């Protein structure tokens, strides 16, 4: 079984959702990204495992390492093509999937979630980030509108695994998603998926326990 290094409620939550939706068994290993960053088997640190030292990191049975959400999510989807979590590589819609993985990764994850939840971000920068998140959110809302249940239409894909994580965090940061009814309806709909609900509630509990331990 491949190992997936994660931190509760971090972006690696998208991989937990994807694995569950794909029916792929993974061995989830927590890494304290705010602490010692030591791997649980003491075989090194997150930084020795992957160049950027960030979760998610997937380590295959044969020791191959894969990092970066967009890559890990597509890898998990392709382990079970029947799950339809990613269109086949030969199809045009595979590029739509990559478009949305890239959009979430840059405009929402790096553009908002990461700096907003990083300790060192100055308040003036946070205010600027907050003002600027409306634009990508309006793009997603306009795309979903009332015509699409998911980013690629009828089918739930790994791009939705990544988007729902970002939207949950954006909600935690008290951005009012209700200004875009299509977005709040999407969050409600996707969070009702049993695998999404289970993954979010599991990691939320873990995050609470980790933060209680820190303080
Ligand atoms: N470009 C990376 C970013 C991953 C990332 O930002 N992970 C965060 C958690 S959401 C992390 O591990 N942060 C710890 C650190 O920066 O040391 C990807 O898409 O996988």
PDB file of C-alpha atoms and ligand atoms in Angstrom:
ATOM      1  CA  UNK A   1       0.000   0.000   0.000  1.00  0.00           C
ATOM      2  CA  UNK A   2       1.338   3.464  -0.921  1.00  0.00           C
ATOM      3  CA  UNK A   3       1.914   6.002   1.855  1.00  0.00           C
ATOM      4  CA  UNK A   4       0.366   9.457   1.772  1.00  0.00           C
ATOM      5  CA  UNK A   5       1.998  12.046   4.019  1.00  0.00           C
ATOM      6  CA  UNK A   6      -0.537  14.608   5.179  1.00  0.00           C
ATOM      7  CA  UNK A   7      -1.361  17.236   7.757  1.00  0.00           C
ATOM      8  CA  UNK A   8      -4.968  17.471   9.011  1.00  0.00           C
ATOM      9  CA  UNK A   9      -7.083  20.005   7.092  1.00  0.00           C
ATOM     10  CA  UNK A  10      -4.121  20.921   4.851  1.00  0.00           C
ATOM     11  CA  UNK A  11      -4.467  20.581   1.079  1.00  0.00           C
ATOM     12  CA  UNK A  12      -3.602  16.878   1.405  1.00  0.00           C
ATOM     13  CA  UNK A  13      -7.252  16.492   2.434  1.00  0.00           C
ATOM     14  CA  UNK A  14      -8.018  16.563  -1.301  1.00  0.00           C
ATOM     15  CA  UNK A  15      -5.954  13.383  -1.730  1.00  0.00           C
ATOM     16  CA  UNK A  16      -7.767  11.689   1.152  1.00  0.00           C
ATOM     17  CA  UNK A  17     -11.092  12.468  -0.520  1.00  0.00           C
ATOM     18  CA  UNK A  18      -9.802  11.335  -3.931  1.00  0.00           C
ATOM     19  CA  UNK A  19      -8.467   8.040  -2.559  1.00  0.00           C
ATOM     20  CA  UNK A  20     -11.789   7.300  -0.849  1.00  0.00           C
ATOM     21  CA  UNK A  21     -13.795   8.219  -3.954  1.00  0.00           C
ATOM     22  CA  UNK A  22     -11.487   6.046  -6.096  1.00  0.00           C
ATOM     23  CA  UNK A  23     -11.621   3.130  -3.662  1.00  0.00           C
ATOM     24  CA  UNK A  24      -7.813   3.232  -3.414  1.00  0.00           C
ATOM     25  CA  UNK A  25      -6.351   2.022  -0.139  1.00  0.00           C
ATOM     26  CA  UNK A  26      -3.628   4.362   1.157  1.00  0.00           C
ATOM     27  CA  UNK A  27      -1.574   4.357   4.314  1.00  0.00           C
ATOM     28  CA  UNK A  28      -2.073   7.900   5.679  1.00  0.00           C
ATOM     29  CA  UNK A  29       0.919   9.175   7.652  1.00  0.00           C
ATOM     30  CA  UNK A  30       0.674  12.467   9.543  1.00  0.00           C
ATOM     31  CA  UNK A  31       3.601  14.917   9.445  1.00  0.00           C
ATOM     32  CA  UNK A  32       3.711  17.907  11.779  1.00  0.00           C
ATOM     33  CA  UNK A  33       4.380  20.634   9.209  1.00  0.00           C
ATOM     34  CA  UNK A  34       4.383  23.285  11.952  1.00  0.00           C
ATOM     35  CA  UNK A  35       6.708  21.327  14.244  1.00  0.00           C
ATOM     36  CA  UNK A  36       9.602  18.957  13.788  1.00  0.00           C
ATOM     37  CA  UNK A  37       8.495  17.756  10.345  1.00  0.00           C
ATOM     38  CA  UNK A  38       9.918  14.320  11.184  1.00  0.00           C
ATOM     39  CA  UNK A  39       8.438  11.334   9.339  1.00  0.00           C
ATOM     40  CA  UNK A  40       6.620   8.910  11.594  1.00  0.00           C
ATOM     41  CA  UNK A  41       9.075   6.085  10.926  1.00  0.00           C
ATOM     42  CA  UNK A  42      11.914   8.503  11.861  1.00  0.00           C
ATOM     43  CA  UNK A  43      13.458   7.789   8.441  1.00  0.00           C
ATOM     44  CA  UNK A  44      14.003  11.515   7.821  1.00  0.00           C
ATOM     45  CA  UNK A  45      12.038  14.735   7.537  1.00  0.00           C
ATOM     46  CA  UNK A  46       9.432  15.965   5.096  1.00  0.00           C
ATOM     47  CA  UNK A  47      12.180  18.098   3.577  1.00  0.00           C
ATOM     48  CA  UNK A  48      14.394  15.062   2.941  1.00  0.00           C
ATOM     49  CA  UNK A  49      11.500  13.298   1.270  1.00  0.00           C
ATOM     50  CA  UNK A  50      10.400  15.978  -1.152  1.00  0.00           C
ATOM     51  CA  UNK A  51      12.210  19.057  -2.444  1.00  0.00           C
ATOM     52  CA  UNK A  52       9.537  21.579  -1.417  1.00  0.00           C
ATOM     53  CA  UNK A  53       8.964  19.898   1.947  1.00  0.00           C
ATOM     54  CA  UNK A  54       5.208  20.203   1.635  1.00  0.00           C
ATOM     55  CA  UNK A  55       2.291  17.811   1.876  1.00  0.00           C
ATOM     56  CA  UNK A  56       0.871  15.915   0.085  1.00  0.00           C
ATOM     57  CA  UNK A  57       3.659  13.446  -0.670  1.00  0.00           C
ATOM     58  CA  UNK A  58       2.871  10.011  -1.995  1.00  0.00           C
ATOM     59  CA  UNK A  59       5.409   7.208  -1.619  1.00  0.00           C
ATOM     60  CA  UNK A  60       4.720   4.124  -3.682  1.00  0.00           C
ATOM     61  CA  UNK A  61       5.335   0.531  -2.647  1.00  0.00           C
ATOM     62  CA  UNK A  62       8.560   0.642  -4.657  1.00  0.00           C
ATOM     63  CA  UNK A  63       9.701   3.855  -2.930  1.00  0.00           C
ATOM     64  CA  UNK A  64       8.919   6.248  -5.823  1.00  0.00           C
ATOM     65  CA  UNK A  65       8.051   9.700  -4.489  1.00  0.00           C
ATOM     66  CA  UNK A  66       5.391  11.968  -5.993  1.00  0.00           C
ATOM     67  CA  UNK A  67       4.523  15.433  -4.723  1.00  0.00           C
ATOM     68  CA  UNK A  68       2.298  18.361  -5.843  1.00  0.00           C
ATOM     69  CA  UNK A  69      -1.464  18.187  -5.499  1.00  0.00           C
ATOM     70  CA  UNK A  70      -2.196  18.264  -9.221  1.00  0.00           C
ATOM     71  CA  UNK A  71       0.093  15.289  -9.884  1.00  0.00           C
ATOM     72  CA  UNK A  72      -0.880  13.236  -6.830  1.00  0.00           C
ATOM     73  CA  UNK A  73      -4.594  13.740  -7.479  1.00  0.00           C
ATOM     74  CA  UNK A  74      -4.353  12.662 -11.122  1.00  0.00           C
ATOM     75  CA  UNK A  75      -2.217   9.688 -10.125  1.00  0.00           C
ATOM     76  CA  UNK A  76      -4.853   8.541  -7.626  1.00  0.00           C
ATOM     77  CA  UNK A  77      -7.626   9.015 -10.175  1.00  0.00           C
ATOM     78  CA  UNK A  78      -5.739   6.991 -12.793  1.00  0.00           C
ATOM     79  CA  UNK A  79      -5.277   4.081 -10.381  1.00  0.00           C
ATOM     80  CA  UNK A  80      -8.974   3.440 -10.847  1.00  0.00           C
ATOM     81  CA  UNK A  81     -10.169   4.705 -14.239  1.00  0.00           C
ATOM     82  CA  UNK A  82     -13.627   3.234 -13.602  1.00  0.00           C
ATOM     83  CA  UNK A  83     -14.131   5.812 -10.826  1.00  0.00           C
ATOM     84  CA  UNK A  84     -14.135   8.524 -13.547  1.00  0.00           C
ATOM     85  CA  UNK A  85     -12.328  10.896 -11.193  1.00  0.00           C
ATOM     86  CA  UNK A  86     -10.303  12.060 -14.202  1.00  0.00           C
ATOM     87  CA  UNK A  87     -11.178  11.837 -17.900  1.00  0.00           C
ATOM     88  CA  UNK A  88      -8.815   9.549 -19.847  1.00  0.00           C
ATOM     89  CA  UNK A  89      -5.562  11.319 -20.871  1.00  0.00           C
ATOM     90  CA  UNK A  90      -6.506  11.145 -24.544  1.00  0.00           C
ATOM     91  CA  UNK A  91      -9.695  13.137 -24.097  1.00  0.00           C
ATOM     92  CA  UNK A  92     -10.040  16.894 -24.526  1.00  0.00           C
ATOM     93  CA  UNK A  93     -11.747  17.108 -21.149  1.00  0.00           C
ATOM     94  CA  UNK A  94      -8.519  15.942 -19.461  1.00  0.00           C
ATOM     95  CA  UNK A  95      -7.207  19.436 -20.204  1.00  0.00           C
ATOM     96  CA  UNK A  96     -10.295  20.952 -18.609  1.00  0.00           C
ATOM     97  CA  UNK A  97      -9.461  18.924 -15.524  1.00  0.00           C
ATOM     98  CA  UNK A  98      -5.876  20.212 -15.581  1.00  0.00           C
ATOM     99  CA  UNK A  99      -7.141  23.727 -16.119  1.00  0.00           C
ATOM    100  CA  UNK A 100      -9.193  23.526 -12.916  1.00  0.00           C
ATOM    101  CA  UNK A 101      -6.462  21.793 -10.908  1.00  0.00           C
ATOM    102  CA  UNK A 102      -4.153  24.614 -11.931  1.00  0.00           C
ATOM    103  CA  UNK A 103      -6.769  27.283 -11.210  1.00  0.00           C
ATOM    104  CA  UNK A 104      -7.476  25.971  -7.716  1.00  0.00           C
ATOM    105  CA  UNK A 105      -3.767  25.456  -7.012  1.00  0.00           C
ATOM    106  CA  UNK A 106      -2.749  28.969  -8.005  1.00  0.00           C
ATOM    107  CA  UNK A 107      -5.704  31.333  -7.674  1.00  0.00           C
ATOM    108  CA  UNK A 108      -7.263  29.825  -4.537  1.00  0.00           C
ATOM    109  CA  UNK A 109      -4.652  27.691  -2.763  1.00  0.00           C
ATOM    110  CA  UNK A 110      -1.545  29.835  -3.253  1.00  0.00           C
ATOM    111  CA  UNK A 111      -3.432  33.061  -3.875  1.00  0.00           C
ATOM    112  CA  UNK A 112      -5.566  32.850  -0.750  1.00  0.00           C
ATOM    113  CA  UNK A 113      -5.476  29.788   1.538  1.00  0.00           C
ATOM    114  CA  UNK A 114      -1.735  29.532   1.974  1.00  0.00           C
ATOM    115  CA  UNK A 115      -0.913  33.158   2.820  1.00  0.00           C
ATOM    116  CA  UNK A 116      -4.144  33.590   4.804  1.00  0.00           C
ATOM    117  CA  UNK A 117      -3.352  30.682   7.130  1.00  0.00           C
ATOM    118  CA  UNK A 118       0.401  31.311   7.368  1.00  0.00           C
ATOM    119  CA  UNK A 119       1.521  32.810  10.658  1.00  0.00           C
ATOM    120  CA  UNK A 120       3.922  35.395   9.236  1.00  0.00           C
ATOM    121  CA  UNK A 121       1.551  37.093   6.778  1.00  0.00           C
ATOM    122  CA  UNK A 122       1.211  40.831   7.634  1.00  0.00           C
ATOM    123  CA  UNK A 123      -2.355  42.067   8.198  1.00  0.00           C
ATOM    124  CA  UNK A 124      -2.075  44.512   5.284  1.00  0.00           C
ATOM    125  CA  UNK A 125      -1.243  41.603   2.961  1.00  0.00           C
ATOM    126  CA  UNK A 126      -4.136  39.580   4.368  1.00  0.00           C
ATOM    127  CA  UNK A 127      -6.505  42.485   3.672  1.00  0.00           C
ATOM    128  CA  UNK A 128      -5.235  42.674   0.083  1.00  0.00           C
ATOM    129  CA  UNK A 129      -5.609  38.907  -0.396  1.00  0.00           C
ATOM    130  CA  UNK A 130      -9.146  39.068   0.962  1.00  0.00           C
ATOM    131  CA  UNK A 131     -10.099  41.791  -1.521  1.00  0.00           C
ATOM    132  CA  UNK A 132      -8.634  39.851  -4.407  1.00  0.00           C
ATOM    133  CA  UNK A 133     -10.228  36.470  -3.770  1.00  0.00           C
ATOM    134  CA  UNK A 134     -13.602  37.673  -5.043  1.00  0.00           C
ATOM    135  CA  UNK A 135     -12.421  37.575  -8.622  1.00  0.00           C
ATOM    136  CA  UNK A 136     -11.466  33.859  -8.813  1.00  0.00           C
ATOM    137  CA  UNK A 137     -14.508  32.965  -6.697  1.00  0.00           C
ATOM    138  CA  UNK A 138     -16.760  34.792  -9.149  1.00  0.00           C
ATOM    139  CA  UNK A 139     -15.109  32.855 -11.989  1.00  0.00           C
ATOM    140  CA  UNK A 140     -15.864  29.510 -10.331  1.00  0.00           C
ATOM    141  CA  UNK A 141     -19.404  30.609  -9.455  1.00  0.00           C
ATOM    142  CA  UNK A 142     -20.016  31.803 -13.016  1.00  0.00           C
ATOM    143  CA  UNK A 143     -18.744  28.490 -14.363  1.00  0.00           C
ATOM    144  CA  UNK A 144     -20.935  26.412 -12.070  1.00  0.00           C
ATOM    145  CA  UNK A 145     -23.921  28.738 -12.282  1.00  0.00           C
ATOM    146  CA  UNK A 146     -26.976  26.506 -12.198  1.00  0.00           C
ATOM    147  CA  UNK A 147     -25.897  24.406 -15.151  1.00  0.00           C
ATOM    148  CA  UNK A 148     -23.063  22.389 -13.637  1.00  0.00           C
ATOM    149  CA  UNK A 149     -23.084  20.283 -10.471  1.00  0.00           C
ATOM    150  CA  UNK A 150     -19.296  19.904 -10.628  1.00  0.00           C
ATOM    151  CA  UNK A 151     -16.357  21.615 -12.310  1.00  0.00           C
ATOM    152  CA  UNK A 152     -16.450  19.223 -15.259  1.00  0.00           C
ATOM    153  CA  UNK A 153     -20.238  19.020 -15.347  1.00  0.00           C
ATOM    154  CA  UNK A 154     -22.122  15.933 -14.248  1.00  0.00           C
ATOM    155  CA  UNK A 155     -19.084  13.980 -13.090  1.00  0.00           C
ATOM    156  CA  UNK A 156     -17.319  14.562  -9.773  1.00  0.00           C
ATOM    157  CA  UNK A 157     -13.559  14.631 -10.413  1.00  0.00           C
ATOM    158  CA  UNK A 158     -10.316  15.202  -8.516  1.00  0.00           C
ATOM    159  CA  UNK A 159     -10.603  18.900  -9.389  1.00  0.00           C
ATOM    160  CA  UNK A 160     -13.683  18.941  -7.131  1.00  0.00           C
ATOM    161  CA  UNK A 161     -11.664  17.200  -4.382  1.00  0.00           C
ATOM    162  CA  UNK A 162      -9.211  20.103  -4.512  1.00  0.00           C
ATOM    163  CA  UNK A 163     -11.859  22.822  -4.885  1.00  0.00           C
ATOM    164  CA  UNK A 164     -13.980  21.654  -1.970  1.00  0.00           C
ATOM    165  CA  UNK A 165     -10.930  21.720   0.318  1.00  0.00           C
ATOM    166  CA  UNK A 166     -10.117  25.283  -0.799  1.00  0.00           C
ATOM    167  CA  UNK A 167     -13.719  26.455  -0.364  1.00  0.00           C
ATOM    168  CA  UNK A 168     -13.989  24.944   3.116  1.00  0.00           C
ATOM    169  CA  UNK A 169     -10.851  26.861   4.136  1.00  0.00           C
ATOM    170  CA  UNK A 170     -12.035  30.046   2.462  1.00  0.00           C
ATOM    171  CA  UNK A 171     -15.246  29.676   4.485  1.00  0.00           C
ATOM    172  CA  UNK A 172     -13.180  29.281   7.693  1.00  0.00           C
ATOM    173  CA  UNK A 173     -11.508  32.574   6.829  1.00  0.00           C
ATOM    174  CA  UNK A 174     -14.973  34.132   6.949  1.00  0.00           C
ATOM    175  CA  UNK A 175     -15.259  34.954   3.287  1.00  0.00           C
ATOM    176  CA  UNK A 176     -18.998  35.051   2.671  1.00  0.00           C
ATOM    177  CA  UNK A 177     -19.572  32.472  -0.064  1.00  0.00           C
ATOM    178  CA  UNK A 178     -23.341  33.069   0.121  1.00  0.00           C
ATOM    179  CA  UNK A 179     -22.784  36.110  -2.125  1.00  0.00           C
ATOM    180  CA  UNK A 180     -22.575  33.515  -4.913  1.00  0.00           C
ATOM    181  CA  UNK A 181     -25.534  31.135  -4.547  1.00  0.00           C
ATOM    182  CA  UNK A 182     -23.971  28.708  -7.058  1.00  0.00           C
ATOM    183  CA  UNK A 183     -20.894  28.441  -4.843  1.00  0.00           C
ATOM    184  CA  UNK A 184     -22.696  27.888  -1.569  1.00  0.00           C
ATOM    185  CA  UNK A 185     -24.992  25.343  -3.252  1.00  0.00           C
ATOM    186  CA  UNK A 186     -21.894  23.569  -4.604  1.00  0.00           C
ATOM    187  CA  UNK A 187     -20.274  23.441  -1.155  1.00  0.00           C
ATOM    188  CA  UNK A 188     -23.451  22.062   0.384  1.00  0.00           C
ATOM    189  CA  UNK A 189     -23.897  19.478  -2.387  1.00  0.00           C
ATOM    190  CA  UNK A 190     -20.300  18.256  -2.412  1.00  0.00           C
ATOM    191  CA  UNK A 191     -20.022  18.152   1.391  1.00  0.00           C
ATOM    192  CA  UNK A 192     -22.980  15.781   1.409  1.00  0.00           C
ATOM    193  CA  UNK A 193     -21.019  13.159  -0.511  1.00  0.00           C
ATOM    194  CA  UNK A 194     -20.348  10.451   2.085  1.00  0.00           C
ATOM    195  CA  UNK A 195     -16.593  10.234   1.366  1.00  0.00           C
ATOM    196  CA  UNK A 196     -16.204  14.011   1.488  1.00  0.00           C
ATOM    197  CA  UNK A 197     -18.200  14.313   4.718  1.00  0.00           C
ATOM    198  CA  UNK A 198     -16.216  11.498   6.362  1.00  0.00           C
ATOM    199  CA  UNK A 199     -12.816  12.871   5.301  1.00  0.00           C
ATOM    200  CA  UNK A 200     -13.615  16.437   6.425  1.00  0.00           C
ATOM    201  CA  UNK A 201     -14.978  15.368   9.798  1.00  0.00           C
ATOM    202  CA  UNK A 202     -12.054  13.002  10.455  1.00  0.00           C
ATOM    203  CA  UNK A 203      -9.413  15.607   9.625  1.00  0.00           C
ATOM    204  CA  UNK A 204     -11.298  18.385  11.432  1.00  0.00           C
ATOM    205  CA  UNK A 205     -11.165  16.314  14.635  1.00  0.00           C
ATOM    206  CA  UNK A 206      -7.461  15.603  14.072  1.00  0.00           C
ATOM    207  CA  UNK A 207      -6.752  19.302  13.465  1.00  0.00           C
ATOM    208  CA  UNK A 208      -8.557  20.260  16.678  1.00  0.00           C
ATOM    209  CA  UNK A 209      -6.581  17.696  18.654  1.00  0.00           C
ATOM    210  CA  UNK A 210      -3.301  18.894  17.078  1.00  0.00           C
ATOM    211  CA  UNK A 211      -4.041  22.524  17.846  1.00  0.00           C
ATOM    212  CA  UNK A 212      -5.061  21.709  21.457  1.00  0.00           C
ATOM    213  CA  UNK A 213      -1.712  19.933  21.860  1.00  0.00           C
ATOM    214  CA  UNK A 214       0.199  22.936  20.446  1.00  0.00           C
ATOM    215  CA  UNK A 215      -1.468  25.541  22.692  1.00  0.00           C
TER     216      UNK A 215
HETATM  217  N1  LIG B   1       2.598  23.333  -4.658  1.00  0.00           N
HETATM  218  C1  LIG B   1       2.281  22.420  -3.601  1.00  0.00           C
HETATM  219  C2  LIG B   1       1.797  23.171  -2.379  1.00  0.00           C
HETATM  220  C3  LIG B   1       1.475  22.279  -1.218  1.00  0.00           C
HETATM  221  C4  LIG B   1       1.301  23.071   0.072  1.00  0.00           C
HETATM  222  O1  LIG B   1       1.241  24.296   0.050  1.00  0.00           O
HETATM  223  N2  LIG B   1       1.196  22.360   1.188  1.00  0.00           N
HETATM  224  C5  LIG B   1       1.126  23.020   2.476  1.00  0.00           C
HETATM  225  C6  LIG B   1      -0.124  22.595   3.253  1.00  0.00           C
HETATM  226  S1  LIG B   1      -1.609  23.156   2.485  1.00  0.00           S
HETATM  227  C7  LIG B   1       2.342  22.607   3.322  1.00  0.00           C
HETATM  228  O2  LIG B   1       2.753  21.473   3.318  1.00  0.00           O
HETATM  229  N3  LIG B   1       2.923  23.565   4.037  1.00  0.00           N
HETATM  230  C8  LIG B   1       4.050  23.302   4.912  1.00  0.00           C
HETATM  231  C9  LIG B   1       5.219  24.156   4.568  1.00  0.00           C
HETATM  232  O3  LIG B   1       5.110  25.045   3.715  1.00  0.00           O
HETATM  233  O4  LIG B   1       6.257  23.935   5.161  1.00  0.00           O
HETATM  234  C10 LIG B   1       1.233  21.427  -4.061  1.00  0.00           C
HETATM  235  O5  LIG B   1       0.369  21.778  -4.865  1.00  0.00           O
HETATM  236  O6  LIG B   1       1.237  20.274  -3.597  1.00  0.00           O
END
